[in-house]
Amino acid sequence: MITVGLSLKDRPCLVVGGGQVALRRIEKLIEEKASVIVVSPDVLPDIVTYHEAGVLQWIAKPYSSEYMVGQQFVIIATDIPAVNAQVMEDAQGVQAFINRADVKDDSTWVFGSATEIGDLEISIFTNQVSPRVSRLLRQDIEKRYGILAEWLPQIRLWRQELQHILDTPKEREQFWRTYLGESEFIQIVEGQEDSVKENIVHAISRIRSES
């Protein structure tokens, strides 16, 4: 399976099921501003709230094939094997991407464990082997690299300035190799970033004065 990032904004996404598994996936779709339709006779109160707020459409009926028309992304999350099998068949018929909770090998797209650190977004995939390991990795990354949330906006400003004072991409790449290499990155992560920042600021000032 190839790991990719998808923009689901305004994309039709069908969710069949209304329990906890469905809710977790629905909330991720809502974050991405997908066009979500939930089909299930019964759903959790949170899903009802989302429906009443207008962020998704809830069809309070059993699944039927008519709801598959025009769908691009499908989440199968009921506890009824026969229903799941029917949704799977219909989704394959319209060549939709499928995320199936009860038979993971049938999924053609999966949710990673994602975290955001400032402007940095990291997704973790363990080939669906262990959601627990994914959560632990996410927590470790958030703790270990949280300082980058402060650094990334400044790096963006430095890059913009370097584009004006260094003429070629090769020169800019060499700058970052020199002043933000592996050892400097380790210093930042370990909380010893002042000297790294000072060296970058001085280097940019020198280049600016010479240009």
PDB file of N, CA and C in Angstrom, residues 36-95:
ATOM      1  N   VAL A  36     -20.028  14.452   3.947  1.00  0.00           N
ATOM      2  CA  VAL A  36     -20.252  13.165   4.607  1.00  0.00           C
ATOM      3  C   VAL A  36     -21.738  12.813   4.656  1.00  0.00           C
ATOM      4  N   ILE A  37     -22.035  11.584   4.243  1.00  0.00           N
ATOM      5  CA  ILE A  37     -23.365  11.006   4.409  1.00  0.00           C
ATOM      6  C   ILE A  37     -23.228   9.775   5.298  1.00  0.00           C
ATOM      7  N   VAL A  38     -23.999   9.718   6.359  1.00  0.00           N
ATOM      8  CA  VAL A  38     -24.004   8.566   7.268  1.00  0.00           C
ATOM      9  C   VAL A  38     -25.314   7.824   7.085  1.00  0.00           C
ATOM     10  N   VAL A  39     -25.230   6.521   6.819  1.00  0.00           N
ATOM     11  CA  VAL A  39     -26.416   5.687   6.663  1.00  0.00           C
ATOM     12  C   VAL A  39     -26.439   4.664   7.788  1.00  0.00           C
ATOM     13  N   SER A  40     -27.436   4.768   8.650  1.00  0.00           N
ATOM     14  CA  SER A  40     -27.585   3.820   9.757  1.00  0.00           C
ATOM     15  C   SER A  40     -28.892   4.128  10.472  1.00  0.00           C
ATOM     16  N   PRO A  41     -29.681   3.097  10.811  1.00  0.00           N
ATOM     17  CA  PRO A  41     -30.934   3.360  11.541  1.00  0.00           C
ATOM     18  C   PRO A  41     -30.701   4.030  12.886  1.00  0.00           C
ATOM     19  N   ASP A  42     -29.601   3.648  13.538  1.00  0.00           N
ATOM     20  CA  ASP A  42     -29.276   4.206  14.846  1.00  0.00           C
ATOM     21  C   ASP A  42     -27.834   4.706  14.835  1.00  0.00           C
ATOM     22  N   VAL A  43     -27.613   5.844  15.475  1.00  0.00           N
ATOM     23  CA  VAL A  43     -26.267   6.395  15.560  1.00  0.00           C
ATOM     24  C   VAL A  43     -26.036   6.940  16.962  1.00  0.00           C
ATOM     25  N   LEU A  44     -24.776   7.176  17.287  1.00  0.00           N
ATOM     26  CA  LEU A  44     -24.434   7.766  18.576  1.00  0.00           C
ATOM     27  C   LEU A  44     -24.898   9.222  18.641  1.00  0.00           C
ATOM     28  N   PRO A  45     -25.143   9.726  19.855  1.00  0.00           N
ATOM     29  CA  PRO A  45     -25.609  11.119  19.998  1.00  0.00           C
ATOM     30  C   PRO A  45     -24.696  12.141  19.329  1.00  0.00           C
ATOM     31  N   ASP A  46     -23.396  11.912  19.335  1.00  0.00           N
ATOM     32  CA  ASP A  46     -22.475  12.873  18.714  1.00  0.00           C
ATOM     33  C   ASP A  46     -22.747  12.996  17.217  1.00  0.00           C
ATOM     34  N   ILE A  47     -23.098  11.881  16.577  1.00  0.00           N
ATOM     35  CA  ILE A  47     -23.389  11.918  15.144  1.00  0.00           C
ATOM     36  C   ILE A  47     -24.679  12.699  14.893  1.00  0.00           C
ATOM     37  N   VAL A  48     -25.651  12.514  15.768  1.00  0.00           N
ATOM     38  CA  VAL A  48     -26.886  13.290  15.665  1.00  0.00           C
ATOM     39  C   VAL A  48     -26.585  14.782  15.787  1.00  0.00           C
ATOM     40  N   THR A  49     -25.708  15.126  16.715  1.00  0.00           N
ATOM     41  CA  THR A  49     -25.340  16.534  16.914  1.00  0.00           C
ATOM     42  C   THR A  49     -24.687  17.104  15.657  1.00  0.00           C
ATOM     43  N   TYR A  50     -23.791  16.331  15.046  1.00  0.00           N
ATOM     44  CA  TYR A  50     -23.149  16.786  13.808  1.00  0.00           C
ATOM     45  C   TYR A  50     -24.189  16.981  12.708  1.00  0.00           C
ATOM     46  N   HIS A  51     -25.160  16.084  12.656  1.00  0.00           N
ATOM     47  CA  HIS A  51     -26.223  16.189  11.652  1.00  0.00           C
ATOM     48  C   HIS A  51     -27.050  17.460  11.876  1.00  0.00           C
ATOM     49  N   GLU A  52     -27.409  17.702  13.114  1.00  0.00           N
ATOM     50  CA  GLU A  52     -28.226  18.876  13.430  1.00  0.00           C
ATOM     51  C   GLU A  52     -27.461  20.175  13.186  1.00  0.00           C
ATOM     52  N   ALA A  53     -26.123  20.099  13.295  1.00  0.00           N
ATOM     53  CA  ALA A  53     -25.301  21.282  13.043  1.00  0.00           C
ATOM     54  C   ALA A  53     -25.033  21.487  11.562  1.00  0.00           C
ATOM     55  N   GLY A  54     -25.443  20.526  10.741  1.00  0.00           N
ATOM     56  CA  GLY A  54     -25.299  20.668   9.303  1.00  0.00           C
ATOM     57  C   GLY A  54     -23.948  20.299   8.739  1.00  0.00           C
ATOM     58  N   VAL A  55     -23.123  19.609   9.538  1.00  0.00           N
ATOM     59  CA  VAL A  55     -21.787  19.258   9.041  1.00  0.00           C
ATOM     60  C   VAL A  55     -21.760  17.875   8.383  1.00  0.00           C
ATOM     61  N   LEU A  56     -22.870  17.139   8.496  1.00  0.00           N
ATOM     62  CA  LEU A  56     -23.018  15.881   7.782  1.00  0.00           C
ATOM     63  C   LEU A  56     -24.504  15.610   7.580  1.00  0.00           C
ATOM     64  N   GLN A  57     -24.784  14.660   6.703  1.00  0.00           N
ATOM     65  CA  GLN A  57     -26.171  14.239   6.472  1.00  0.00           C
ATOM     66  C   GLN A  57     -26.349  12.837   7.036  1.00  0.00           C
ATOM     67  N   TRP A  58     -27.346  12.676   7.890  1.00  0.00           N
ATOM     68  CA  TRP A  58     -27.640  11.353   8.459  1.00  0.00           C
ATOM     69  C   TRP A  58     -28.926  10.825   7.843  1.00  0.00           C
ATOM     70  N   ILE A  59     -28.827   9.653   7.248  1.00  0.00           N
ATOM     71  CA  ILE A  59     -29.995   8.955   6.721  1.00  0.00           C
ATOM     72  C   ILE A  59     -30.324   7.827   7.686  1.00  0.00           C
ATOM     73  N   ALA A  60     -31.416   7.981   8.426  1.00  0.00           N
ATOM     74  CA  ALA A  60     -31.762   7.035   9.496  1.00  0.00           C
ATOM     75  C   ALA A  60     -32.510   5.828   8.944  1.00  0.00           C
ATOM     76  N   LYS A  61     -31.865   5.124   8.048  1.00  0.00           N
ATOM     77  CA  LYS A  61     -32.458   3.940   7.424  1.00  0.00           C
ATOM     78  C   LYS A  61     -31.401   2.854   7.269  1.00  0.00           C
ATOM     79  N   PRO A  62     -31.836   1.614   7.066  1.00  0.00           N
ATOM     80  CA  PRO A  62     -30.867   0.565   6.744  1.00  0.00           C
ATOM     81  C   PRO A  62     -30.211   0.858   5.392  1.00  0.00           C
ATOM     82  N   TYR A  63     -29.021   0.349   5.217  1.00  0.00           N
ATOM     83  CA  TYR A  63     -28.302   0.591   3.965  1.00  0.00           C
ATOM     84  C   TYR A  63     -29.014  -0.069   2.788  1.00  0.00           C
ATOM     85  N   SER A  64     -29.024   0.636   1.652  1.00  0.00           N
ATOM     86  CA  SER A  64     -29.439   0.043   0.383  1.00  0.00           C
ATOM     87  C   SER A  64     -28.522   0.578  -0.708  1.00  0.00           C
ATOM     88  N   SER A  65     -28.455  -0.127  -1.810  1.00  0.00           N
ATOM     89  CA  SER A  65     -27.475   0.184  -2.855  1.00  0.00           C
ATOM     90  C   SER A  65     -27.640   1.573  -3.446  1.00  0.00           C
ATOM     91  N   GLU A  66     -28.826   2.152  -3.352  1.00  0.00           N
ATOM     92  CA  GLU A  66     -29.050   3.485  -3.928  1.00  0.00           C
ATOM     93  C   GLU A  66     -28.154   4.542  -3.303  1.00  0.00           C
ATOM     94  N   TYR A  67     -27.719   4.324  -2.038  1.00  0.00           N
ATOM     95  CA  TYR A  67     -26.906   5.318  -1.357  1.00  0.00           C
ATOM     96  C   TYR A  67     -25.457   5.325  -1.847  1.00  0.00           C
ATOM     97  N   MET A  68     -25.082   4.340  -2.655  1.00  0.00           N
ATOM     98  CA  MET A  68     -23.717   4.263  -3.147  1.00  0.00           C
ATOM     99  C   MET A  68     -23.498   5.124  -4.387  1.00  0.00           C
ATOM    100  N   VAL A  69     -24.560   5.558  -5.019  1.00  0.00           N
ATOM    101  CA  VAL A  69     -24.445   6.315  -6.266  1.00  0.00           C
ATOM    102  C   VAL A  69     -23.647   7.602  -6.036  1.00  0.00           C
ATOM    103  N   GLY A  70     -22.598   7.785  -6.836  1.00  0.00           N
ATOM    104  CA  GLY A  70     -21.802   9.000  -6.772  1.00  0.00           C
ATOM    105  C   GLY A  70     -20.766   9.057  -5.670  1.00  0.00           C
ATOM    106  N   GLN A  71     -20.622   7.972  -4.901  1.00  0.00           N
ATOM    107  CA  GLN A  71     -19.674   7.998  -3.794  1.00  0.00           C
ATOM    108  C   GLN A  71     -18.245   7.717  -4.282  1.00  0.00           C
ATOM    109  N   GLN A  72     -17.278   8.370  -3.641  1.00  0.00           N
ATOM    110  CA  GLN A  72     -15.869   8.187  -3.979  1.00  0.00           C
ATOM    111  C   GLN A  72     -15.077   7.510  -2.872  1.00  0.00           C
ATOM    112  N   PHE A  73     -15.477   7.790  -1.632  1.00  0.00           N
ATOM    113  CA  PHE A  73     -14.811   7.199  -0.474  1.00  0.00           C
ATOM    114  C   PHE A  73     -15.873   6.584   0.424  1.00  0.00           C
ATOM    115  N   VAL A  74     -15.644   5.342   0.829  1.00  0.00           N
ATOM    116  CA  VAL A  74     -16.654   4.601   1.580  1.00  0.00           C
ATOM    117  C   VAL A  74     -16.030   4.014   2.839  1.00  0.00           C
ATOM    118  N   ILE A  75     -16.722   4.205   3.958  1.00  0.00           N
ATOM    119  CA  ILE A  75     -16.315   3.595   5.227  1.00  0.00           C
ATOM    120  C   ILE A  75     -17.378   2.590   5.628  1.00  0.00           C
ATOM    121  N   ILE A  76     -16.963   1.355   5.836  1.00  0.00           N
ATOM    122  CA  ILE A  76     -17.868   0.269   6.221  1.00  0.00           C
ATOM    123  C   ILE A  76     -17.626  -0.034   7.690  1.00  0.00           C
ATOM    124  N   ALA A  77     -18.610   0.257   8.529  1.00  0.00           N
ATOM    125  CA  ALA A  77     -18.373   0.179   9.971  1.00  0.00           C
ATOM    126  C   ALA A  77     -19.598  -0.287  10.737  1.00  0.00           C
ATOM    127  N   THR A  78     -20.308  -1.272  10.221  1.00  0.00           N
ATOM    128  CA  THR A  78     -21.411  -1.851  10.990  1.00  0.00           C
ATOM    129  C   THR A  78     -20.943  -3.145  11.640  1.00  0.00           C
ATOM    130  N   ASP A  79     -21.770  -3.692  12.527  1.00  0.00           N
ATOM    131  CA  ASP A  79     -21.447  -4.982  13.147  1.00  0.00           C
ATOM    132  C   ASP A  79     -22.285  -6.113  12.549  1.00  0.00           C
ATOM    133  N   ILE A  80     -22.774  -5.879  11.330  1.00  0.00           N
ATOM    134  CA  ILE A  80     -23.591  -6.894  10.645  1.00  0.00           C
ATOM    135  C   ILE A  80     -22.826  -7.364   9.402  1.00  0.00           C
ATOM    136  N   PRO A  81     -22.226  -8.535   9.431  1.00  0.00           N
ATOM    137  CA  PRO A  81     -21.394  -8.990   8.312  1.00  0.00           C
ATOM    138  C   PRO A  81     -22.078  -8.950   6.957  1.00  0.00           C
ATOM    139  N   ALA A  82     -23.377  -9.314   6.903  1.00  0.00           N
ATOM    140  CA  ALA A  82     -24.078  -9.332   5.618  1.00  0.00           C
ATOM    141  C   ALA A  82     -24.192  -7.924   5.038  1.00  0.00           C
ATOM    142  N   VAL A  83     -24.445  -6.942   5.889  1.00  0.00           N
ATOM    143  CA  VAL A  83     -24.527  -5.554   5.431  1.00  0.00           C
ATOM    144  C   VAL A  83     -23.163  -5.087   4.936  1.00  0.00           C
ATOM    145  N   ASN A  84     -22.134  -5.392   5.702  1.00  0.00           N
ATOM    146  CA  ASN A  84     -20.788  -4.988   5.313  1.00  0.00           C
ATOM    147  C   ASN A  84     -20.405  -5.580   3.957  1.00  0.00           C
ATOM    148  N   ALA A  85     -20.767  -6.837   3.753  1.00  0.00           N
ATOM    149  CA  ALA A  85     -20.453  -7.490   2.480  1.00  0.00           C
ATOM    150  C   ALA A  85     -21.174  -6.824   1.318  1.00  0.00           C
ATOM    151  N   GLN A  86     -22.419  -6.426   1.527  1.00  0.00           N
ATOM    152  CA  GLN A  86     -23.180  -5.762   0.469  1.00  0.00           C
ATOM    153  C   GLN A  86     -22.592  -4.386   0.144  1.00  0.00           C
ATOM    154  N   VAL A  87     -22.245  -3.643   1.183  1.00  0.00           N
ATOM    155  CA  VAL A  87     -21.631  -2.330   0.966  1.00  0.00           C
ATOM    156  C   VAL A  87     -20.312  -2.495   0.214  1.00  0.00           C
ATOM    157  N   MET A  88     -19.558  -3.510   0.602  1.00  0.00           N
ATOM    158  CA  MET A  88     -18.282  -3.780  -0.056  1.00  0.00           C
ATOM    159  C   MET A  88     -18.486  -4.053  -1.548  1.00  0.00           C
ATOM    160  N   GLU A  89     -19.441  -4.873  -1.866  1.00  0.00           N
ATOM    161  CA  GLU A  89     -19.713  -5.207  -3.265  1.00  0.00           C
ATOM    162  C   GLU A  89     -20.137  -3.969  -4.053  1.00  0.00           C
ATOM    163  N   ASP A  90     -21.006  -3.161  -3.455  1.00  0.00           N
ATOM    164  CA  ASP A  90     -21.482  -1.957  -4.132  1.00  0.00           C
ATOM    165  C   ASP A  90     -20.347  -0.949  -4.333  1.00  0.00           C
ATOM    166  N   ALA A  91     -19.504  -0.813  -3.325  1.00  0.00           N
ATOM    167  CA  ALA A  91     -18.383   0.132  -3.411  1.00  0.00           C
ATOM    168  C   ALA A  91     -17.404  -0.286  -4.502  1.00  0.00           C
ATOM    169  N   GLN A  92     -17.156  -1.570  -4.588  1.00  0.00           N
ATOM    170  CA  GLN A  92     -16.291  -2.066  -5.659  1.00  0.00           C
ATOM    171  C   GLN A  92     -16.922  -1.801  -7.024  1.00  0.00           C
ATOM    172  N   GLY A  93     -18.232  -1.873  -7.080  1.00  0.00           N
ATOM    173  CA  GLY A  93     -18.943  -1.666  -8.335  1.00  0.00           C
ATOM    174  C   GLY A  93     -18.795  -0.257  -8.881  1.00  0.00           C
ATOM    175  N   VAL A  94     -18.637   0.731  -7.977  1.00  0.00           N
ATOM    176  CA  VAL A  94     -18.459   2.122  -8.427  1.00  0.00           C
ATOM    177  C   VAL A  94     -17.008   2.560  -8.313  1.00  0.00           C
ATOM    178  N   GLN A  95     -16.120   1.597  -8.021  1.00  0.00           N
ATOM    179  CA  GLN A  95     -14.683   1.844  -7.924  1.00  0.00           C
ATOM    180  C   GLN A  95     -14.347   2.914  -6.885  1.00  0.00           C
TER     181      GLN A  95
END
